[in-house]
GROMACS .gro file of N, CA and C in nm:
model
  249
    1UNK      N    1  -0.326  -1.163  -1.292
    1UNK     CA    2  -0.346  -1.056  -1.198
    1UNK      C    3  -0.213  -1.007  -1.141
    2UNK      N    4  -0.125  -1.101  -1.112
    2UNK     CA    5   0.003  -1.064  -1.052
    2UNK      C    6   0.084  -0.976  -1.147
    3UNK      N    7   0.081  -1.009  -1.276
    3UNK     CA    8   0.161  -0.936  -1.372
    3UNK      C    9   0.103  -0.799  -1.405
    4UNK      N   10  -0.024  -0.778  -1.376
    4UNK     CA   11  -0.084  -0.648  -1.405
    4UNK      C   12  -0.070  -0.551  -1.288
    5UNK      N   13  -0.013  -0.595  -1.177
    5UNK     CA   14  -0.001  -0.509  -1.059
    5UNK      C   15   0.081  -0.383  -1.087
    6UNK      N   16   0.198  -0.388  -1.153
    6UNK     CA   17   0.270  -0.263  -1.179
    6UNK      C   18   0.189  -0.165  -1.263
    7UNK      N   19   0.116  -0.216  -1.358
    7UNK     CA   20   0.032  -0.133  -1.444
    7UNK      C   21  -0.076  -0.063  -1.362
    8UNK      N   22  -0.143  -0.138  -1.276
    8UNK     CA   23  -0.250  -0.079  -1.195
    8UNK      C   24  -0.196   0.018  -1.092
    9UNK      N   25  -0.084  -0.016  -1.028
    9UNK     CA   26  -0.026   0.073  -0.928
    9UNK      C   27   0.017   0.206  -0.990
   10UNK      N   28   0.078   0.200  -1.107
   10UNK     CA   29   0.119   0.323  -1.173
   10UNK      C   30  -0.002   0.408  -1.209
   11UNK      N   31  -0.104   0.345  -1.261
   11UNK     CA   32  -0.225   0.417  -1.301
   11UNK      C   33  -0.291   0.483  -1.179
   12UNK      N   34  -0.303   0.410  -1.069
   12UNK     CA   35  -0.362   0.466  -0.948
   12UNK      C   36  -0.274   0.577  -0.890
   13UNK      N   37  -0.143   0.560  -0.895
   13UNK     CA   38  -0.052   0.663  -0.845
   13UNK      C   39  -0.070   0.793  -0.921
   14UNK      N   40  -0.076   0.784  -1.053
   14UNK     CA   41  -0.092   0.904  -1.136
   14UNK      C   42  -0.222   0.974  -1.103
   15UNK      N   43  -0.329   0.898  -1.092
   15UNK     CA   44  -0.460   0.959  -1.064
   15UNK      C   45  -0.460   1.027  -0.928
   16UNK      N   46  -0.418   0.957  -0.823
   16UNK     CA   47  -0.421   1.014  -0.689
   16UNK      C   48  -0.324   1.129  -0.672
   17UNK      N   49  -0.206   1.118  -0.728
   17UNK     CA   50  -0.106   1.223  -0.713
   17UNK      C   51  -0.157   1.355  -0.771
   18UNK      N   52  -0.206   1.350  -0.893
   18UNK     CA   53  -0.250   1.473  -0.957
   18UNK      C   54  -0.381   1.524  -0.901
   19UNK      N   55  -0.466   1.437  -0.850
   19UNK     CA   56  -0.591   1.482  -0.789
   19UNK      C   57  -0.563   1.550  -0.656
   20UNK      N   58  -0.470   1.497  -0.578
   20UNK     CA   59  -0.438   1.558  -0.449
   20UNK      C   60  -0.366   1.691  -0.467
   21UNK      N   61  -0.288   1.704  -0.569
   21UNK     CA   62  -0.215   1.829  -0.595
   21UNK      C   63  -0.300   1.932  -0.668
   22UNK      N   64  -0.412   1.890  -0.723
   22UNK     CA   65  -0.497   1.982  -0.797
   22UNK      C   66  -0.442   2.016  -0.934
   23UNK      N   67  -0.358   1.930  -0.989
   23UNK     CA   68  -0.298   1.953  -1.120
   23UNK      C   69  -0.374   1.876  -1.227
   24UNK      N   70  -0.366   1.919  -1.351
   24UNK     CA   71  -0.428   1.839  -1.457
   24UNK      C   72  -0.353   1.706  -1.472
   25UNK      N   73  -0.426   1.601  -1.498
   25UNK     CA   74  -0.368   1.466  -1.506
   25UNK      C   75  -0.284   1.452  -1.632
   26UNK      N   76  -0.161   1.405  -1.614
   26UNK     CA   77  -0.075   1.373  -1.727
   26UNK      C   78   0.003   1.248  -1.690
   27UNK      N   79   0.041   1.171  -1.788
   27UNK     CA   80   0.109   1.045  -1.763
   27UNK      C   81   0.229   1.033  -1.856
   28UNK      N   82   0.328   0.960  -1.810
   28UNK     CA   83   0.444   0.931  -1.892
   28UNK      C   84   0.404   0.817  -1.986
   29UNK      N   85   0.380   0.849  -2.111
   29UNK     CA   86   0.328   0.750  -2.205
   29UNK      C   87   0.425   0.635  -2.229
   30UNK      N   88   0.555   0.661  -2.223
   30UNK     CA   89   0.653   0.555  -2.245
   30UNK      C   90   0.644   0.450  -2.133
   31UNK      N   91   0.644   0.496  -2.008
   31UNK     CA   92   0.635   0.405  -1.894
   31UNK      C   93   0.499   0.336  -1.891
   32UNK      N   94   0.395   0.412  -1.917
   32UNK     CA   95   0.259   0.358  -1.917
   32UNK      C   96   0.245   0.249  -2.023
   33UNK      N   97   0.301   0.270  -2.139
   33UNK     CA   98   0.296   0.171  -2.246
   33UNK      C   99   0.373   0.046  -2.213
   34UNK      N  100   0.491   0.062  -2.152
   34UNK     CA  101   0.572  -0.054  -2.115
   34UNK      C  102   0.504  -0.137  -2.007
   35UNK      N  103   0.446  -0.070  -1.908
   35UNK     CA  104   0.376  -0.144  -1.803
   35UNK      C  105   0.251  -0.213  -1.857
   36UNK      N  106   0.184  -0.149  -1.952
   36UNK     CA  107   0.069  -0.212  -2.016
   36UNK      C  108   0.110  -0.335  -2.095
   37UNK      N  109   0.221  -0.326  -2.166
   37UNK     CA  110   0.272  -0.440  -2.242
   37UNK      C  111   0.313  -0.553  -2.147
   38UNK      N  112   0.375  -0.518  -2.034
   38UNK     CA  113   0.413  -0.618  -1.934
   38UNK      C  114   0.289  -0.689  -1.880
   39UNK      N  115   0.181  -0.615  -1.857
   39UNK     CA  116   0.057  -0.675  -1.808
   39UNK      C  117  -0.002  -0.771  -1.911
   40UNK      N  118  -0.001  -0.732  -2.037
   40UNK     CA  119  -0.057  -0.819  -2.141
   40UNK      C  120   0.026  -0.945  -2.160
   41UNK      N  121   0.158  -0.931  -2.162
   41UNK     CA  122   0.246  -1.047  -2.175
   41UNK      C  123   0.229  -1.140  -2.056
   42UNK      N  124   0.220  -1.083  -1.937
   42UNK     CA  125   0.200  -1.164  -1.817
   42UNK      C  126   0.069  -1.239  -1.818
   43UNK      N  127  -0.036  -1.177  -1.869
   43UNK     CA  128  -0.166  -1.245  -1.876
   43UNK      C  129  -0.160  -1.363  -1.972
   44UNK      N  130  -0.094  -1.346  -2.085
   44UNK     CA  131  -0.082  -1.455  -2.183
   44UNK      C  132   0.003  -1.568  -2.125
   45UNK      N  133   0.115  -1.534  -2.062
   45UNK     CA  134   0.203  -1.636  -2.004
   45UNK      C  135   0.129  -1.713  -1.894
   46UNK      N  136   0.058  -1.642  -1.807
   46UNK     CA  137  -0.012  -1.710  -1.699
   46UNK      C  138  -0.124  -1.799  -1.751
   47UNK      N  139  -0.190  -1.760  -1.860
   47UNK     CA  140  -0.295  -1.843  -1.919
   47UNK      C  141  -0.237  -1.975  -1.970
   48UNK      N  142  -0.128  -1.967  -2.048
   48UNK     CA  143  -0.066  -2.089  -2.100
   48UNK      C  144  -0.006  -2.174  -1.989
   49UNK      N  145   0.052  -2.110  -1.887
   49UNK     CA  146   0.110  -2.184  -1.775
   49UNK      C  147   0.002  -2.259  -1.698
   50UNK      N  148  -0.113  -2.196  -1.681
   50UNK     CA  149  -0.225  -2.260  -1.611
   50UNK      C  150  -0.271  -2.385  -1.686
   51UNK      N  151  -0.285  -2.375  -1.819
   51UNK     CA  152  -0.324  -2.492  -1.898
   51UNK      C  153  -0.217  -2.601  -1.891
   52UNK      N  154  -0.090  -2.564  -1.894
   52UNK     CA  155   0.019  -2.661  -1.887
   52UNK      C  156   0.017  -2.736  -1.755
   53UNK      N  157   0.001  -2.664  -1.644
   53UNK     CA  158   0.000  -2.729  -1.512
   53UNK      C  159  -0.119  -2.823  -1.500
   54UNK      N  160  -0.237  -2.780  -1.546
   54UNK     CA  161  -0.355  -2.866  -1.540
   54UNK      C  162  -0.337  -2.994  -1.621
   55UNK      N  163  -0.287  -2.981  -1.743
   55UNK     CA  164  -0.264  -3.100  -1.827
   55UNK      C  165  -0.156  -3.190  -1.770
   56UNK      N  166  -0.052  -3.131  -1.715
   56UNK     CA  167   0.057  -3.208  -1.658
   56UNK      C  168   0.010  -3.288  -1.536
   57UNK      N  169  -0.070  -3.226  -1.450
   57UNK     CA  170  -0.121  -3.298  -1.333
   57UNK      C  171  -0.215  -3.411  -1.374
   58UNK      N  172  -0.301  -3.386  -1.472
   58UNK     CA  173  -0.393  -3.491  -1.517
   58UNK      C  174  -0.317  -3.606  -1.583
   59UNK      N  175  -0.208  -3.575  -1.653
   59UNK     CA  176  -0.127  -3.680  -1.716
   59UNK      C  177  -0.055  -3.765  -1.612
   60UNK      N  178  -0.028  -3.709  -1.494
   60UNK     CA  179   0.040  -3.783  -1.388
   60UNK      C  180  -0.057  -3.855  -1.295
   61UNK      N  181  -0.184  -3.864  -1.334
   61UNK     CA  182  -0.279  -3.943  -1.257
   61UNK      C  183  -0.363  -3.866  -1.157
   62UNK      N  184  -0.354  -3.737  -1.155
   62UNK     CA  185  -0.436  -3.658  -1.064
   62UNK      C  186  -0.575  -3.637  -1.122
   63UNK      N  187  -0.672  -3.625  -1.035
   63UNK     CA  188  -0.810  -3.599  -1.075
   63UNK      C  189  -0.855  -3.469  -1.011
   64UNK      N  190  -0.953  -3.403  -1.073
   64UNK     CA  191  -1.003  -3.277  -1.017
   64UNK      C  192  -1.127  -3.303  -0.935
   65UNK      N  193  -1.133  -3.238  -0.819
   65UNK     CA  194  -1.251  -3.247  -0.733
   65UNK      C  195  -1.360  -3.157  -0.788
   66UNK      N  196  -1.487  -3.196  -0.769
   66UNK     CA  197  -1.595  -3.105  -0.811
   66UNK      C  198  -1.592  -2.978  -0.725
   67UNK      N  199  -1.621  -2.867  -0.788
   67UNK     CA  200  -1.616  -2.738  -0.717
   67UNK      C  201  -1.746  -2.715  -0.641
   68UNK      N  202  -1.733  -2.648  -0.526
   68UNK     CA  203  -1.850  -2.614  -0.448
   68UNK      C  204  -1.916  -2.486  -0.498
   69UNK      N  205  -1.838  -2.400  -0.563
   69UNK     CA  206  -1.892  -2.278  -0.623
   69UNK      C  207  -1.810  -2.247  -0.748
   70UNK      N  208  -1.857  -2.153  -0.828
   70UNK     CA  209  -1.789  -2.123  -0.955
   70UNK      C  210  -1.654  -2.057  -0.934
   71UNK      N  211  -1.632  -1.991  -0.821
   71UNK     CA  212  -1.503  -1.924  -0.800
   71UNK      C  213  -1.412  -1.999  -0.703
   72UNK      N  214  -1.448  -2.121  -0.666
   72UNK     CA  215  -1.363  -2.202  -0.580
   72UNK      C  216  -1.240  -2.249  -0.659
   73UNK      N  217  -1.126  -2.263  -0.593
   73UNK     CA  218  -1.006  -2.308  -0.665
   73UNK      C  219  -1.019  -2.455  -0.707
   74UNK      N  220  -0.948  -2.491  -0.811
   74UNK     CA  221  -0.947  -2.629  -0.857
   74UNK      C  222  -0.854  -2.710  -0.768
   75UNK      N  223  -0.904  -2.822  -0.716
   75UNK     CA  224  -0.824  -2.908  -0.630
   75UNK      C  225  -0.790  -3.035  -0.707
   76UNK      N  226  -0.662  -3.072  -0.706
   76UNK     CA  227  -0.616  -3.193  -0.773
   76UNK      C  228  -0.580  -3.297  -0.667
   77UNK      N  229  -0.635  -3.418  -0.679
   77UNK     CA  230  -0.607  -3.526  -0.584
   77UNK      C  231  -0.581  -3.654  -0.663
   78UNK      N  232  -0.510  -3.748  -0.599
   78UNK     CA  233  -0.487  -3.878  -0.664
   78UNK      C  234  -0.604  -3.972  -0.639
   79UNK      N  235  -0.669  -3.959  -0.524
   79UNK     CA  236  -0.782  -4.045  -0.490
   79UNK      C  237  -0.904  -3.957  -0.467
   80UNK      N  238  -1.016  -3.992  -0.529
   80UNK     CA  239  -1.137  -3.910  -0.519
   80UNK      C  240  -1.195  -3.910  -0.378
   81UNK      N  241  -1.154  -4.003  -0.293
   81UNK     CA  242  -1.201  -4.004  -0.154
   81UNK      C  243  -1.150  -3.882  -0.077
   82UNK      N  244  -1.042  -3.823  -0.123
   82UNK     CA  245  -0.984  -3.707  -0.054
   82UNK      C  246  -1.061  -3.578  -0.080
   83UNK      N  247  -1.153  -3.582  -0.175
   83UNK     CA  248  -1.234  -3.463  -0.202
   83UNK      C  249  -1.327  -3.444  -0.088
   0.00000   0.00000   0.00000
């Protein structure tokens, strides 16, 4: 999500700017493509980094607490009593 922020901000800026001015929508394809590529690369990097951190913590003796809901963050503890 963090890496896709420039992509989303540029897209929203283009839409709002041209809608407020009453002009037909046009975008700089070079910048739009680069920001899109940055968002995709960031998503892949964050996915692999997330798996690396989870595996690294489990290898160091941490355990995961059961989640209270499907969108609750994963909590890592050394002792299950801390859950």
